[in-house]
Short mmCIF file of C-alpha atoms in Angstrom, two decimals:
data_model
loop_
_atom_site.label_atom_id
_atom_site.label_comp_id
_atom_site.label_asym_id
_atom_site.label_seq_id
_atom_site.Cartn_x
_atom_site.Cartn_y
_atom_site.Cartn_z
CA MET A 23 -90.17 -19.04 -107.52
CA ALA A 24 -90.91 -15.80 -108.09
CA ARG A 25 -94.49 -15.25 -107.15
CA SER A 26 -95.40 -12.19 -109.88
CA PHE A 27 -94.75 -15.22 -112.22
CA LEU A 28 -96.44 -17.82 -110.06
CA PRO A 29 -100.24 -17.80 -112.11
CA GLN A 30 -98.17 -18.19 -115.61
CA PHE A 31 -95.28 -20.26 -114.93
CA THR A 32 -95.70 -23.88 -116.20
CA GLU A 33 -92.23 -26.33 -116.42
CA ALA A 34 -92.13 -25.93 -120.22
CA TRP A 35 -90.74 -22.58 -119.42
CA PHE A 36 -87.20 -24.55 -118.33
CA ASP A 37 -87.69 -26.24 -122.33
CA PRO A 38 -86.12 -23.21 -125.15
CA LEU A 39 -88.88 -25.52 -127.80
CA PHE A 40 -91.13 -24.37 -125.99
CA TRP A 41 -90.70 -20.27 -126.80
CA GLY A 42 -89.91 -21.06 -130.41
CA ASP A 43 -88.87 -18.25 -132.07
CA ARG A 44 -88.82 -16.23 -128.85
CA ALA A 45 -86.07 -17.69 -127.67
CA GLN A 46 -82.45 -17.00 -129.56
CA PRO A 47 -79.19 -18.33 -128.19
CA VAL A 48 -76.48 -16.36 -125.62
CA THR A 49 -73.75 -15.99 -128.09
CA LYS A 50 -71.58 -14.78 -125.23
CA GLY A 51 -70.88 -16.82 -122.37
CA GLY A 52 -73.35 -19.51 -121.48
CA ARG A 53 -71.55 -22.41 -122.68
CA GLY A 54 -73.79 -23.14 -125.24
CA SER A 55 -76.75 -23.69 -122.99
CA ALA A 56 -78.68 -20.64 -122.31
CA TRP A 57 -80.76 -18.48 -124.37
CA PHE A 58 -82.62 -15.25 -124.09
CA VAL A 59 -86.40 -15.59 -123.91
CA ARG A 60 -89.02 -13.33 -124.78
CA ALA A 61 -92.03 -14.04 -122.20
CA ASP A 62 -95.23 -11.83 -121.57
CA ALA A 63 -94.29 -10.86 -118.46
CA GLY A 64 -91.04 -9.48 -119.75
CA ASP A 65 -87.40 -10.06 -120.62
CA LEU A 66 -85.42 -13.16 -119.01
CA VAL A 67 -82.72 -15.62 -119.70
CA LEU A 68 -83.21 -19.51 -119.23
CA ARG A 69 -79.83 -21.29 -118.45
CA HIS A 70 -79.41 -25.51 -118.66
CA PHE A 71 -76.83 -26.58 -116.31
CA SER A 72 -73.99 -27.43 -117.76
CA ARG A 73 -70.13 -28.78 -117.34
CA GLY A 74 -67.18 -26.54 -118.87
CA GLY A 75 -63.74 -27.79 -119.60
CA LEU A 76 -63.00 -31.43 -120.39
CA PRO A 77 -65.41 -32.67 -117.72
CA GLY A 78 -67.84 -30.74 -120.20
CA ARG A 79 -67.16 -33.06 -123.44
CA PHE A 80 -67.90 -36.23 -121.75
CA ILE A 81 -70.74 -35.62 -119.00
CA GLY A 82 -72.48 -32.41 -119.86
CA ARG A 83 -75.54 -31.39 -118.38
CA GLU A 84 -75.65 -34.13 -116.06
CA TYR A 85 -75.03 -33.77 -112.49
CA VAL A 86 -75.25 -36.77 -109.39
CA PHE A 87 -78.22 -36.46 -107.63
CA VAL A 88 -77.75 -36.62 -103.64
CA ARG A 89 -80.95 -34.55 -101.97
CA GLU A 90 -83.35 -32.10 -103.34
CA ASP A 91 -82.17 -29.41 -101.64
CA ALA A 92 -78.51 -29.78 -102.84
CA VAL A 93 -79.63 -29.55 -106.93
CA ARG A 94 -77.52 -26.87 -108.13
CA SER A 95 -80.45 -24.73 -110.05
CA PHE A 96 -81.94 -24.17 -106.43
CA ALA A 97 -79.18 -23.45 -104.64
CA GLU A 98 -78.07 -21.21 -106.77
CA PHE A 99 -81.98 -19.59 -106.84
CA ARG A 100 -81.97 -19.22 -103.16
CA LEU A 101 -78.85 -17.41 -103.33
CA LEU A 102 -79.50 -14.95 -105.73
CA ASP A 103 -82.96 -14.34 -103.72
CA GLU A 104 -81.57 -13.32 -100.75
CA LEU A 105 -78.95 -11.08 -102.51
CA PHE A 106 -81.65 -9.31 -104.32
CA GLY A 107 -83.78 -9.71 -101.72
CA LYS A 108 -81.36 -7.46 -100.35
CA GLY A 109 -80.47 -5.35 -102.70
CA PHE A 110 -77.41 -6.69 -104.21
CA PRO A 111 -77.12 -5.88 -108.21
CA VAL A 112 -78.05 -9.08 -109.36
CA PRO A 113 -80.46 -11.03 -111.57
CA GLU A 114 -83.98 -11.05 -110.12
CA PRO A 115 -84.58 -15.54 -109.66
CA VAL A 116 -88.02 -16.45 -111.55
CA ALA A 117 -87.81 -20.31 -111.22
CA ALA A 118 -85.48 -23.28 -111.03
CA GLY A 119 -85.99 -26.76 -111.54
CA TYR A 120 -84.63 -30.09 -112.47
CA GLN A 121 -85.34 -33.20 -113.91
CA ARG A 122 -84.43 -36.60 -112.93
CA ARG A 123 -82.51 -39.30 -115.33
CA ALA A 124 -80.89 -42.55 -115.13
CA GLY A 125 -79.67 -43.77 -111.95
CA VAL A 126 -78.43 -41.00 -110.04
CA LEU A 127 -78.41 -38.54 -112.50
CA TYR A 128 -80.12 -34.94 -113.04
CA HIS A 129 -80.75 -32.06 -115.52
CA ALA A 130 -81.36 -28.75 -113.92
CA ALA A 131 -82.78 -25.42 -114.83
CA LEU A 132 -83.03 -21.59 -113.80
CA ILE A 133 -84.90 -18.61 -115.28
CA ILE A 134 -83.91 -15.06 -114.47
CA ARG A 135 -85.03 -11.74 -115.07
CA ARG A 136 -82.86 -10.66 -118.52
CA ILE A 137 -80.81 -7.18 -116.62
CA PRO A 138 -81.97 -4.15 -119.60
CA GLY A 139 -79.24 -3.13 -122.14
CA ALA A 140 -76.42 -5.57 -119.98
CA VAL A 141 -73.05 -5.89 -121.70
CA PRO A 142 -70.02 -7.65 -120.42
CA LEU A 143 -67.75 -6.50 -118.48
CA ALA A 144 -64.98 -8.06 -121.61
CA GLU A 145 -66.58 -5.31 -123.77
CA PHE A 146 -64.83 -2.27 -122.34
CA LYS A 147 -61.57 -1.80 -123.62
CA THR A 148 -61.04 1.59 -124.49
CA ALA A 149 -58.93 4.30 -122.47
CA ASP A 150 -62.62 6.22 -121.84
CA CYS A 151 -63.44 2.60 -119.73
CA LEU A 152 -61.23 3.34 -116.92
CA GLN A 153 -64.34 4.49 -114.65
CA THR A 154 -66.02 1.46 -115.84
CA TRP A 155 -63.27 -0.96 -114.44
CA GLN A 156 -63.38 1.36 -111.14
CA ALA A 157 -66.84 0.73 -110.67
CA ALA A 158 -66.35 -3.25 -111.34
CA GLY A 159 -63.87 -2.72 -108.57
CA ARG A 160 -66.46 -1.36 -106.10
CA CYS A 161 -68.78 -3.56 -106.84
CA VAL A 162 -67.13 -6.88 -106.32
CA ARG A 163 -65.71 -5.58 -103.32
CA ARG A 164 -69.21 -5.16 -101.60
CA PHE A 165 -69.65 -8.94 -102.61
CA HIS A 166 -66.68 -9.81 -101.10
CA ASP A 167 -67.41 -7.54 -97.86
CA ALA A 168 -70.50 -9.08 -97.27
CA GLY A 169 -68.77 -12.80 -97.13
CA VAL A 170 -70.47 -13.70 -100.38
CA TYR A 171 -68.34 -15.91 -102.32
CA HIS A 172 -68.35 -16.35 -106.26
CA ALA A 173 -66.81 -19.99 -107.91
CA ASP A 174 -66.85 -18.10 -111.46
CA LEU A 175 -65.61 -14.65 -111.26
CA ASN A 176 -64.47 -13.84 -114.77
CA CYS A 177 -64.94 -10.65 -117.21
CA MET A 178 -68.30 -12.43 -118.73
CA ASN A 179 -69.78 -12.93 -115.42
CA ILE A 180 -69.74 -9.09 -114.61
CA LEU A 181 -72.71 -7.09 -116.63
CA VAL A 182 -73.04 -3.05 -116.86
CA ALA A 183 -76.12 -1.97 -118.06
CA GLU A 184 -76.73 2.26 -117.68
CA GLY A 185 -73.86 2.48 -115.71
CA LYS A 186 -74.56 0.00 -112.95
CA VAL A 187 -72.61 -3.24 -112.46
CA TYR A 188 -73.79 -6.35 -112.00
CA LEU A 189 -72.45 -9.59 -111.12
CA ILE A 190 -74.31 -13.38 -112.68
CA ASP A 191 -74.11 -16.76 -113.15
CA PHE A 192 -73.23 -18.05 -108.85
CA ASP A 193 -73.61 -21.00 -109.80
CA ARG A 194 -71.75 -22.69 -106.78
CA GLY A 195 -71.75 -19.34 -104.55
CA LYS A 196 -72.32 -19.03 -101.32
CA PHE A 197 -72.08 -17.16 -97.62
CA VAL A 198 -68.26 -17.35 -96.52
CA PRO A 199 -68.91 -18.35 -92.39
CA ARG A 200 -67.53 -15.24 -90.63
CA GLY A 201 -63.93 -15.75 -88.79
CA GLN A 202 -62.84 -17.60 -91.98
CA SER A 203 -59.74 -16.81 -93.99
CA ASP A 204 -59.98 -14.19 -96.57
CA ARG A 205 -57.65 -16.24 -99.05
CA TRP A 206 -61.23 -16.55 -101.05
CA LYS A 207 -61.47 -13.26 -101.54
CA SER A 208 -57.23 -12.48 -103.20
CA SER A 209 -58.47 -16.50 -105.01
CA ASN A 210 -61.15 -15.04 -106.58
CA ILE A 211 -59.59 -11.64 -108.03
CA ASN A 212 -56.24 -13.49 -109.04
CA ARG A 213 -59.15 -15.49 -111.11
CA LEU A 214 -60.74 -12.38 -112.66
CA GLU A 215 -57.21 -10.94 -113.32
CA ARG A 216 -56.95 -14.52 -115.48
CA SER A 217 -59.84 -13.47 -116.92
CA ALA A 218 -58.92 -10.12 -117.97
CA SER A 219 -55.75 -10.37 -119.54
CA LYS A 220 -57.75 -13.45 -122.09
CA CYS A 221 -60.50 -10.81 -122.57
CA LEU A 222 -57.95 -8.04 -122.63
CA SER A 223 -55.37 -10.13 -124.84
CA GLU A 224 -56.28 -7.62 -128.39
CA ILE A 225 -55.16 -4.42 -126.79
CA ASP A 226 -51.83 -3.45 -126.31
CA GLY A 227 -49.82 -4.48 -122.23
CA PRO A 228 -50.24 -0.96 -121.04
CA ALA A 229 -53.35 -0.18 -122.05
CA ARG A 230 -54.32 -3.33 -120.20
CA ALA A 231 -52.79 -2.74 -117.71
CA ARG A 232 -54.21 0.56 -117.09
CA LEU A 233 -57.42 -1.18 -117.11
CA TRP A 234 -56.65 -4.02 -114.53
CA GLN A 235 -55.10 -1.23 -112.23
CA ALA A 236 -58.39 0.92 -112.57
CA PHE A 237 -60.41 -2.17 -111.31
CA LEU A 238 -58.32 -2.88 -107.85
CA GLU A 239 -58.19 1.16 -107.04
CA GLY A 240 -62.07 0.67 -107.18
CA TYR A 241 -61.70 -2.35 -105.05
CA ALA A 242 -59.36 -0.98 -102.51
CA ARG A 243 -61.21 2.57 -102.23
CA ALA A 244 -64.78 0.70 -101.65
CA CYS A 245 -64.01 0.35 -97.82
CA GLN A 246 -62.72 3.67 -97.62
#
């Protein structure tokens, strides 16, 4: 965990009930398993790992335990810690934990420092948001150029705060070994395009296309 939090931390931090009314559910994204927390040490985000889509309806928070260093929350903490230490625009990781369940199952949780004033890219829908989408393209390109794979790149996991763009939620993220095919990058972008089409569905097609083109321009120009 982050050294600055060691004197105050207890395992109870992973339980939203511990925080009482200082924990408020995240209403956008988070699959109903994340909370904004007002702690004495600052504003945090508590996230319980949970599965999305059809699997999530049946097994929810359950994961198969193989070994401790493979626990999902520990893996994400290590990746975030390295990225944050290298100056990448990611939230500061605070603590990671897990709890063994019946048999070979476990629940996992992660606490990060909240990014003040952050708004999802999905909220930037008007014609004057082109520069924001360009900045998002440059941000994603920076991670790609460093070989960082984001397993769930979507418009809710790209945040904007005071003109700066961040990536969050690196569950199953990783560094891709050098020399490996770059097809993962195009797959990442295609996934994000599908998310953009869904999140921007309420605006007309040409306007949506301009925002997406701005993202692609930012992505392309980042290397120039």
